[in-house]
Every structure is written in C-alpha cells, then in structure tokens.
CSV table of C-alpha atoms in Angstrom, one decimal:
chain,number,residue,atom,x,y,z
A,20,UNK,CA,26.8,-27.2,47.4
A,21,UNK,CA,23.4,-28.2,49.1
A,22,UNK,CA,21.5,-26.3,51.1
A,23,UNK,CA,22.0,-27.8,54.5
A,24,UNK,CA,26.1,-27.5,54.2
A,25,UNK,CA,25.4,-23.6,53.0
A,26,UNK,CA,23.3,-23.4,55.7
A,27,UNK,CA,25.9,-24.7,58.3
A,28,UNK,CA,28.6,-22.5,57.0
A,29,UNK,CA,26.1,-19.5,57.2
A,30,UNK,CA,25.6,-20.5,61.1
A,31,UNK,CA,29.3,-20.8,62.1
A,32,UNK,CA,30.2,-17.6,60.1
A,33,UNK,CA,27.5,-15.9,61.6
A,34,UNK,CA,28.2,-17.0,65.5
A,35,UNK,CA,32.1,-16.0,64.1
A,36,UNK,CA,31.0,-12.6,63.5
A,37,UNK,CA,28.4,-12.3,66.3
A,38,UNK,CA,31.4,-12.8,68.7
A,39,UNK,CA,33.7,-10.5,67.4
A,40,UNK,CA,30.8,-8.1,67.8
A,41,UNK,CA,29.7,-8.6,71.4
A,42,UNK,CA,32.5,-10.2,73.4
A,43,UNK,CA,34.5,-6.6,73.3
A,44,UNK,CA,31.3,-5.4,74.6
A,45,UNK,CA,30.3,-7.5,77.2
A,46,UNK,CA,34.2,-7.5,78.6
A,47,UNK,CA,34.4,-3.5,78.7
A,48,UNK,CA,31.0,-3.8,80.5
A,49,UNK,CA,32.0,-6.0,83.1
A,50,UNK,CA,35.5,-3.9,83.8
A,51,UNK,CA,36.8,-0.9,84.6
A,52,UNK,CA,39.0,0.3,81.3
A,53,UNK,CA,42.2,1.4,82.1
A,54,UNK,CA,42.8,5.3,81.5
A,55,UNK,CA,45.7,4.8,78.7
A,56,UNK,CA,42.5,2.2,76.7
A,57,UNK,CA,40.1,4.5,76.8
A,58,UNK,CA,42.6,7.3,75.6
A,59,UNK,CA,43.7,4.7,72.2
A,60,UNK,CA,40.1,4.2,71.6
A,61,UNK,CA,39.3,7.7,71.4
A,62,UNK,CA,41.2,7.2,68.6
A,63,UNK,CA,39.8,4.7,66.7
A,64,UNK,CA,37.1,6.2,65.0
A,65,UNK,CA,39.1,8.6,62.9
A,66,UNK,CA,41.8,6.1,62.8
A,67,UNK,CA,39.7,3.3,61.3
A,68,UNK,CA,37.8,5.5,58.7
A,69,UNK,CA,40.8,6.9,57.6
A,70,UNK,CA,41.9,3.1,57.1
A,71,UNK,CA,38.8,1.8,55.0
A,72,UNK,CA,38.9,5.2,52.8
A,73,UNK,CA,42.4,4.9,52.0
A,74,UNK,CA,42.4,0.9,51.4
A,75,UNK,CA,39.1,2.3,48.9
A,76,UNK,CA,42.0,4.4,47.0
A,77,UNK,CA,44.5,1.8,46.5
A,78,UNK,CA,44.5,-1.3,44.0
A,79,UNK,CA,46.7,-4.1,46.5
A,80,UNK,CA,48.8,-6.3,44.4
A,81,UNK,CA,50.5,-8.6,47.4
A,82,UNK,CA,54.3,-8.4,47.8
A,83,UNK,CA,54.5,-5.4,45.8
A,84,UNK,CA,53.2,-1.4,46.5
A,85,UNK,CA,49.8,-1.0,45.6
A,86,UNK,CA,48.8,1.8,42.9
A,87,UNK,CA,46.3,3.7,42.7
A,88,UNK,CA,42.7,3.4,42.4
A,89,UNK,CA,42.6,6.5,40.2
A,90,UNK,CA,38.6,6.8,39.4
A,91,UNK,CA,37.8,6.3,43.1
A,92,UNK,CA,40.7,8.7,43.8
A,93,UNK,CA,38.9,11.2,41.2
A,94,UNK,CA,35.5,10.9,42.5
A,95,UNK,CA,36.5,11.4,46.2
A,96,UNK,CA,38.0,15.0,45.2
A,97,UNK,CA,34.5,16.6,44.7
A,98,UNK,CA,33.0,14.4,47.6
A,99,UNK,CA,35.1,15.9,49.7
A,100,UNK,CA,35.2,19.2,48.8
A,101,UNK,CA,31.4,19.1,49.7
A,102,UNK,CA,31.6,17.5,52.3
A,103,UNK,CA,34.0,20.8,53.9
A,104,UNK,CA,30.9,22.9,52.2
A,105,UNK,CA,27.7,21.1,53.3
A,106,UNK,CA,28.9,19.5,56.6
A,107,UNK,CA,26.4,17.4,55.3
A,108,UNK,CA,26.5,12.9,54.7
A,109,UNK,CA,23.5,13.2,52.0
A,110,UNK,CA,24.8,15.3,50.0
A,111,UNK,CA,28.7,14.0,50.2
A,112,UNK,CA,27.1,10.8,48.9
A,113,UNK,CA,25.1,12.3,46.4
A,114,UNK,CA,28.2,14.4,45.4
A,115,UNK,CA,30.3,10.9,45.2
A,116,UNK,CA,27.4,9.3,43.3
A,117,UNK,CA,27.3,11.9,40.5
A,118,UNK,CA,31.2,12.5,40.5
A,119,UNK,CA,31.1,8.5,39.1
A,120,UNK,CA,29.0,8.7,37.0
A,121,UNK,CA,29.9,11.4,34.9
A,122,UNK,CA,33.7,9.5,35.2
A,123,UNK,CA,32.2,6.6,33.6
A,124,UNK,CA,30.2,8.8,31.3
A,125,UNK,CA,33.3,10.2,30.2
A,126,UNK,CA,34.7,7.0,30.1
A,127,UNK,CA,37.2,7.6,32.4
A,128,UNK,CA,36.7,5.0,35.0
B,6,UNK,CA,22.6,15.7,63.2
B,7,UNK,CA,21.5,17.1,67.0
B,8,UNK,CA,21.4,16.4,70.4
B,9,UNK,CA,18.3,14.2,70.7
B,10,UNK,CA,18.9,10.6,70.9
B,11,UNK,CA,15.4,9.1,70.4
B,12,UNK,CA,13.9,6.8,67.7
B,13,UNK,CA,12.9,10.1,66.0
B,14,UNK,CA,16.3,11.4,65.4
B,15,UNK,CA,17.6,7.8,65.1
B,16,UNK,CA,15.4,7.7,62.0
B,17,UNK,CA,16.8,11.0,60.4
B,18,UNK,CA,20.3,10.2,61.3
B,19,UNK,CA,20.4,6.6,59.9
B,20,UNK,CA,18.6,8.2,56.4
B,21,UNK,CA,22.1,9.0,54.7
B,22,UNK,CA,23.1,5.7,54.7
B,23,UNK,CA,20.6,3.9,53.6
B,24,UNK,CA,22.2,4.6,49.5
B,25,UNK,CA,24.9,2.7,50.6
B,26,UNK,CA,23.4,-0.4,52.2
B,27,UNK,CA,21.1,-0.2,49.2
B,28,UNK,CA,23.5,-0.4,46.5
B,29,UNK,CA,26.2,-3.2,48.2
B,30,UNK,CA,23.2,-5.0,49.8
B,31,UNK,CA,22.1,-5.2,46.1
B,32,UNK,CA,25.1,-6.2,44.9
B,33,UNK,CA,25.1,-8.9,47.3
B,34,UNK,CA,22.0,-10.4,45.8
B,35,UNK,CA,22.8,-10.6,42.2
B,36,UNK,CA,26.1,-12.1,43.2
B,37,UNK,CA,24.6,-14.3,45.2
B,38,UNK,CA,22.0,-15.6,43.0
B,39,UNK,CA,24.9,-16.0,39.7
B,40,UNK,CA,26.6,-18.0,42.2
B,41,UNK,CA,23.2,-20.3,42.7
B,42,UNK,CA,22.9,-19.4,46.3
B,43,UNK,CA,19.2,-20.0,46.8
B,44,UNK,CA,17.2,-17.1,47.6
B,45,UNK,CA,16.1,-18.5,51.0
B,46,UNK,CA,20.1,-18.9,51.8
B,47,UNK,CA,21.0,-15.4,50.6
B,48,UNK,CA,18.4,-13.9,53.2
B,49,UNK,CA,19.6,-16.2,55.5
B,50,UNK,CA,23.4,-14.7,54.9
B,51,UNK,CA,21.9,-10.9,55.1
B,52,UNK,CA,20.3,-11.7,58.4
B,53,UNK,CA,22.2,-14.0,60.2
B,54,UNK,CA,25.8,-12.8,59.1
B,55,UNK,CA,25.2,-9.4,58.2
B,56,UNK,CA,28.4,-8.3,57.2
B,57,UNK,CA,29.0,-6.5,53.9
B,58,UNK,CA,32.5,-7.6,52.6
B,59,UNK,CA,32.4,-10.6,54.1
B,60,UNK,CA,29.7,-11.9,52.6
B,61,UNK,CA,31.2,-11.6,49.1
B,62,UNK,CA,34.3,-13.9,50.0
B,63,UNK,CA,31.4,-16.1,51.4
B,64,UNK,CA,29.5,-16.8,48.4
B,65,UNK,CA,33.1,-16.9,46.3
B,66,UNK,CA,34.1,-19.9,49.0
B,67,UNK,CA,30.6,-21.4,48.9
B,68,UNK,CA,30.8,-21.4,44.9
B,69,UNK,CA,34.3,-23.3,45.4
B,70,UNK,CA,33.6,-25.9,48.1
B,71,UNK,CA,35.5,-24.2,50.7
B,72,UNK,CA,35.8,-26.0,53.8
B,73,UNK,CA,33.7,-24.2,56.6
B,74,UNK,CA,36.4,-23.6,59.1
B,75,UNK,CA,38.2,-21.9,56.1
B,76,UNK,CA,35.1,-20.0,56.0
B,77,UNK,CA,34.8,-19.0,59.4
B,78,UNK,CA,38.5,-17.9,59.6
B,79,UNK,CA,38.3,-15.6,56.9
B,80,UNK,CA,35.1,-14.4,58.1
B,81,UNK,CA,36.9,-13.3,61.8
B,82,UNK,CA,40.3,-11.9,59.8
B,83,UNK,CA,37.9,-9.4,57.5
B,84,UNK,CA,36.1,-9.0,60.6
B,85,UNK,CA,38.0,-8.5,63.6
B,86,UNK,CA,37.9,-5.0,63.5
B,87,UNK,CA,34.2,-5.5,64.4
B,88,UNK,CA,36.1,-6.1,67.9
B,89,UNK,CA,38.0,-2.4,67.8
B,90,UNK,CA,34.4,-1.0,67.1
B,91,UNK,CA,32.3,-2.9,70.1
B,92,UNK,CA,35.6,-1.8,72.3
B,93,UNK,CA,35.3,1.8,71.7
B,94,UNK,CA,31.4,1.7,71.5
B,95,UNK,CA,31.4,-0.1,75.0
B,96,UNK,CA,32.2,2.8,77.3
B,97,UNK,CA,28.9,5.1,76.2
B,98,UNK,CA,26.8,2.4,76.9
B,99,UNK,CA,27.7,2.2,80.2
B,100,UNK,CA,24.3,2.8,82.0
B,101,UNK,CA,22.6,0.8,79.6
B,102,UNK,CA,21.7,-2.9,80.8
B,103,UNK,CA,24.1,-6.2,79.8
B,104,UNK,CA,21.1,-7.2,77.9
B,105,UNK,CA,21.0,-3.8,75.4
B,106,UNK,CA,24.6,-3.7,75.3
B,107,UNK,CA,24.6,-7.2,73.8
B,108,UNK,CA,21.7,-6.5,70.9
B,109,UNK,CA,23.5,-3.5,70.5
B,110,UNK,CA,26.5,-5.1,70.0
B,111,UNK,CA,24.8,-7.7,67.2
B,112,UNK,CA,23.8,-5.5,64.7
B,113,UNK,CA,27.0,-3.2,65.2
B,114,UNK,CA,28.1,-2.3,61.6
B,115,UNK,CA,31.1,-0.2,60.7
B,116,UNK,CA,28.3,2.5,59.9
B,117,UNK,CA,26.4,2.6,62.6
B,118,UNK,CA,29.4,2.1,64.7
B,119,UNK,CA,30.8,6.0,62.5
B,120,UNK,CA,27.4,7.5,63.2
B,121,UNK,CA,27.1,6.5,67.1
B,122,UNK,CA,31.0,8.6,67.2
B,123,UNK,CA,30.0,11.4,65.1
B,124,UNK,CA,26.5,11.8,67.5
B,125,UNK,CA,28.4,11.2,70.9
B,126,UNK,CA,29.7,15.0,69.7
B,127,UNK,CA,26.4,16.5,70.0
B,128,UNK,CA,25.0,14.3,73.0
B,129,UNK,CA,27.7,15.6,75.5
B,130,UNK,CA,29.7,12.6,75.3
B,131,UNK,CA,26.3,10.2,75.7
B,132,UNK,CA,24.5,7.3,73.8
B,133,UNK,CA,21.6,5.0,74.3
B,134,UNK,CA,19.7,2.5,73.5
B,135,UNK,CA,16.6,3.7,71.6
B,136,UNK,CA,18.7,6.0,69.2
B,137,UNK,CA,21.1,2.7,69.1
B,138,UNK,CA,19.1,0.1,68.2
B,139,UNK,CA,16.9,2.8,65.7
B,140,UNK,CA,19.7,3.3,63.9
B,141,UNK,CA,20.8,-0.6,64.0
B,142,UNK,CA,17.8,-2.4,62.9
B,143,UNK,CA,17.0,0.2,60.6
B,144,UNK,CA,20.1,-1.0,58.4
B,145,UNK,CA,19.4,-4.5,59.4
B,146,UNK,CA,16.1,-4.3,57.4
B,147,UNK,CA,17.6,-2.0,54.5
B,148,UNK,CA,20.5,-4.5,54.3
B,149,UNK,CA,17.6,-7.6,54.1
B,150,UNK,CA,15.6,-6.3,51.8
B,151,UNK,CA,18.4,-5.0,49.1
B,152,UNK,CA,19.6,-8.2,49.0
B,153,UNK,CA,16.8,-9.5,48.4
B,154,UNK,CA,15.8,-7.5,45.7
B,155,UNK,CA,19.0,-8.0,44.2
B,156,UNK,CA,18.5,-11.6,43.8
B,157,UNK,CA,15.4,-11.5,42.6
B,158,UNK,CA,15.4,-8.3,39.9
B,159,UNK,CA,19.3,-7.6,39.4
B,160,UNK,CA,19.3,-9.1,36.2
B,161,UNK,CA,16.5,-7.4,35.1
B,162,UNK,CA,18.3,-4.3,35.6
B,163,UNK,CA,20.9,-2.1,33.8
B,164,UNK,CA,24.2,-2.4,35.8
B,165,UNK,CA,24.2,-0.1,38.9
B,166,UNK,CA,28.0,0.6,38.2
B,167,UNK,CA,27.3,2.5,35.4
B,168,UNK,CA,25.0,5.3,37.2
B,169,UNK,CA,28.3,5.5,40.0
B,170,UNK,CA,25.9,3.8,42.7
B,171,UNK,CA,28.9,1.8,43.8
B,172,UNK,CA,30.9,4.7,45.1
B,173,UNK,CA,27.8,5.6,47.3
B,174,UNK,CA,29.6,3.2,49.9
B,175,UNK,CA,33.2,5.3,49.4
B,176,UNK,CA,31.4,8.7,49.6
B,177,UNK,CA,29.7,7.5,52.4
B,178,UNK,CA,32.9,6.7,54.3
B,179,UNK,CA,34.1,10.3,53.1
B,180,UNK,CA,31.3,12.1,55.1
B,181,UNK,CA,31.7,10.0,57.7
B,182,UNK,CA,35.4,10.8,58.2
B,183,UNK,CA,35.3,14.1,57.7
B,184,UNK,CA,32.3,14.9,60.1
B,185,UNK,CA,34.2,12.9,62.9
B,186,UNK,CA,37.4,15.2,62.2
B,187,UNK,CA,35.4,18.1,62.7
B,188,UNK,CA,32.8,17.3,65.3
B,189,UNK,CA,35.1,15.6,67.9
B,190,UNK,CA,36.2,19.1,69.3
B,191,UNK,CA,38.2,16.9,71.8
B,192,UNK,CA,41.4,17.1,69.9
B,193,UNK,CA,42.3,19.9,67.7
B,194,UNK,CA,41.1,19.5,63.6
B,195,UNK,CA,45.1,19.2,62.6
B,196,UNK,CA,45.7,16.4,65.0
B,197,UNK,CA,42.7,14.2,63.4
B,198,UNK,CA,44.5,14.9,60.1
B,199,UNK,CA,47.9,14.3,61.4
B,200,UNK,CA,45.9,10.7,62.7
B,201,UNK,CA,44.8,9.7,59.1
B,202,UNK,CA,48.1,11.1,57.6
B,203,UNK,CA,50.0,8.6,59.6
B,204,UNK,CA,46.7,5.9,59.1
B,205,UNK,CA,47.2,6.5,55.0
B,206,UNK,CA,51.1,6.3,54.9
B,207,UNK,CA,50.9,2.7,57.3
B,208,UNK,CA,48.0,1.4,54.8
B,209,UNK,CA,50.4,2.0,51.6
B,210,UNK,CA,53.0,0.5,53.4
B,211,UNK,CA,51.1,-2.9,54.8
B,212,UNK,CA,49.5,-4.1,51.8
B,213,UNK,CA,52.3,-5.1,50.5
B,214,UNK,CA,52.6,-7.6,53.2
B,215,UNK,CA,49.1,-8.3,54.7
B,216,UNK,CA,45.2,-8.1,52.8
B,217,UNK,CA,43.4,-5.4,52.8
B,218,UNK,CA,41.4,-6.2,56.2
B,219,UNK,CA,43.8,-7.0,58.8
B,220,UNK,CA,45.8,-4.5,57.2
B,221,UNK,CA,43.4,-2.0,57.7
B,222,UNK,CA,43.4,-3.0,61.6
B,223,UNK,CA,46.9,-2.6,61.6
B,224,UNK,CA,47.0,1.0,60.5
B,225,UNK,CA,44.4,1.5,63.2
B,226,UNK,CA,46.2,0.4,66.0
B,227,UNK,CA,49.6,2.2,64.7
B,228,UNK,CA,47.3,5.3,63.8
B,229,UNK,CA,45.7,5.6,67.2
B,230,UNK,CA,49.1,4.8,69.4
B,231,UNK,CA,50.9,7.9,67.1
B,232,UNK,CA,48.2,10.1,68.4
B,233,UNK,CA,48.3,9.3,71.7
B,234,UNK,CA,52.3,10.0,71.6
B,235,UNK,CA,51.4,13.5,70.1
B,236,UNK,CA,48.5,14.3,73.0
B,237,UNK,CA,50.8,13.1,75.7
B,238,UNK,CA,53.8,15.3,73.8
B,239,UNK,CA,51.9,18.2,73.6
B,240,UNK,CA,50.8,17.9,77.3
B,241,UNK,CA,53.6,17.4,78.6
C-alpha cells in the first residue's frame, strides 16, 4: 500500500480512537451523573483489570471454551505473590519478567 | 505512590510502566517495519493513534489491503472500552477546565487510566491536571520512541521474548489490579475479589461467543452491575 492511503487510514483510525477517548469525557463534564452511574463506575477499574488479566490467561479459540495460557498462567503466580509482599508495581514487573524467563529457560513456555 | 499530585510525583508514579510501553512499543516497530510500513508511518501510528493492541491489527489490515472503514471499525470494537475509562475518569476532573479534560482525555491509555484509580486512593478522592497530563505525555513519548527504535534496531537484536520482556505488559496489569483491590478502602478487599471472581468466570464464558475485546467490555459491565447488587444487598 502507498503511503498516502496508510496515511488516510492512520487519520480515520486515529479520530476513531480520539473520540472514544474524549466524547465520554466531555458528556460527563457537561452533566450531572446520575447517583446509580457513578456508583457502576466505581466499579470499573477493578472490573476492567480483572478483564484484560484474565483474557492474558486464556488462549480463545471462537465457538469453543478457551484453554489456558499455561506459561502466562505460571509466570503470574510469582508476580502476584510479590505483588501481596512488595505492594510495589516495579518489582511485580520485575518479578513477572524474570518468572518468564527462567520458563523459557527451562523451556517450559 | 503518595498524596502529591504534581509533575514531580507524576514522574515517579509513571516510572513502573515505562518496561511495559518499552517492550510492546518495541514490538510494534519491528512488526511494523517486516510489514514495510515506512518508518515515517509507523511514528505517525504511535503518535496519532496511540493505541497498543490496536495497532497490531492495523499493520496486519494494512499488509492485507483492508478497506479503511474495516479499519476504523475494528479500531472502535478493540477500543471502546477507551469510552468506560474517559466515563469513570470524568468525574475527578471535575474542577479542571473543558479544555484539560479534553487533552486529558487524548492521551488516556488503559495505564494511565489504572494509575489515575489507584492515586485517587491516596489524593482523598482528587485528581488534576499536572499529575495527569505528567503521567500521559510521559508514555506518549516512551510509546514514540520504542517504536521507533523497534523499527529501526529490532532486527539487530536477539528476540525480546526470550528474556520474558513480553510478560512485562501482563505483570504490569497484575500490580495494577492488585494495588486497586487493596488501596480503594471504599469497598471491603473480599468484595473487589468477589468483582474479578465474577469478571474471570464471564470472560471464560464470552469468548466463546465474542473476541477478546468487546468481550472484555462485556465482563466489565456484568462485573461492575454484580457488585453494585452485592453493595446495595449488604446495605440494605
């Protein structure tokens, strides 16, 4: 493909994503948010995390159940065991990192 | 993480991330560049869509002549939980102008969007715009630059895999979760675990039926309604 067609899909993709990102905002500014939103959207952050971790731990084959992604499953055991330790984001992705490796190492992943 | 929200403790707060725009931002690039992208268009993609996952499909669709609205609509389906993100960000920025609210809202990832929950926890419920936007632009540029550098030395260098660097983003997510389930003193620990309990089970059930993205949307919604029927059950 040539530039200026990559270059027109980059733009649309990009106004796409820009409006996902700021209409939400800019609505919720201009209104007053009902007391039962604002009690589902306290929600959402652990909700959605919980979401993209899980969808990290599974391998999706469509129309059937997924199984599981059993080196990411692995390496999350010692991540998260330090992360109940530390409390602390570096070192749970430090912890992850190293868990991987030495799965690969061990050619187990 | 503390109570401070300035550009300093933007900075510090943003630093544990950084691995994992790094290493996919990186990953972005040498796809990029095996799928001929030119290097001016794979900046162009970091900066103007700036969106990890969807940027993958992007160059795949590129590669294979997609048409552009086919484009675009996967873009807003792998996306749209962008939207869930901006909503729940929204009501701390309250006292902050239209105008910061809307840059804010640009460079919103779904990691800056974790760390602005997990700080809200130590900030007495309050965010603004100089931690914000700190802690935005500051992945903005790591994102730019790893991708980048991925196009122009990733094949110069040993596979990243095979040093675990690709989990970095997983682990990431990890700490992220976790801190949120222990910092948001607003609900009791079990009830955040009961939340991503529920959250887990709806995920194994919807990929059968939906991809991974709007499935993951899904679970939210049905994750976030079971907890509010728990609150209001123990309240009442």
């Amino acid at each position: 493909m040539q530039n200026p067609d990559t270059l027109i899909a980059i733009l649309s993709c990009g106004l796409a994503t820009w409006l996902l990102r700021v209409v939400p905002i800019v609505l919720v500014k201009r209104m007053t948010i009902p007391a039962w939103l604002l009690h589902f959207l306290n929600f959402v952050p652990v909700a959605i995390l919980s979401a993209i971790f899980v969808e990290n731990l599974l391998v999706i084959h469509v129309g059937h159940w997924p199984s599981v992604n059993w080196p990411n499953l692995f390496a999350s055991l010692p991540a998260i065991g330090i992360a109940i330790i530390t409390k602390s984001l570096f070192a749970v992705v430090v912890a992850g990192v190293a868990s991987m490796a030495v799965l690969r190492l061990l050619g187990w992943a | 993480m503390n109570d401070e929200l300035t550009i300093r403790s933007g900075i510090h707060d943003v630093m544990p991330t950084v691995f994992g725009y790094i290493t996919v931002g990186m990953a972005y690039g040498i796809v990029a560049k095996t799928g001929h992208l030119s290097l001016l268009m794979i900046g162009l993609m970091s900066l103007i869509v700036y969106a990890g996952s969807v940027q993958f499909v992007l160059v795949s669709m590129l590669a294979a002549g997609s048409p552009v609205g086919a484009m675009v609509i996967s873009t807003a389906l792998i996306n749209a939980r962008m939207s869930l993100m901006s909503m729940t960000v929204a009501p701390y920025l309250k006292d902050e102008s239209m105008t910061q609210n809307v840059l804010i809202g640009t460079l919103l990832t779904d990691e800056s969007f974790a760390l602005s929950m997990n700080k809200l926890n130590y900030t007495d419920h309050h965010l603004n715009a100089p931690w914000f936007h700190t802690v935005n632009v500051g992945a903005y540029l790591v994102w730019f630059v790893a991708s980048l550098l991925g196009a122009v030395i990733g094949g110069m260098i040993p596979n990243p895999d095979n040093f675990g660097l690709d989990f970095a983003v997983v682990a990431m997510f990890i700490g992220l979760l976790y801190l949120q389930m222990i910092t948001d003193r607003s609900k009791p620990f079990l009830r955040h675990l009961s939340v991503a309990g529920v959250v887990a089970a709806a995920m194994v059930v919807l990929v059968r039926y939906l991809p991974g993205t709007t499935a993951i949307i899904v679970a939210t919604v049905i994750g976030c309604l079971f907890g509010m029927g728990v609150e209001h059950h123990a309240k009442s």
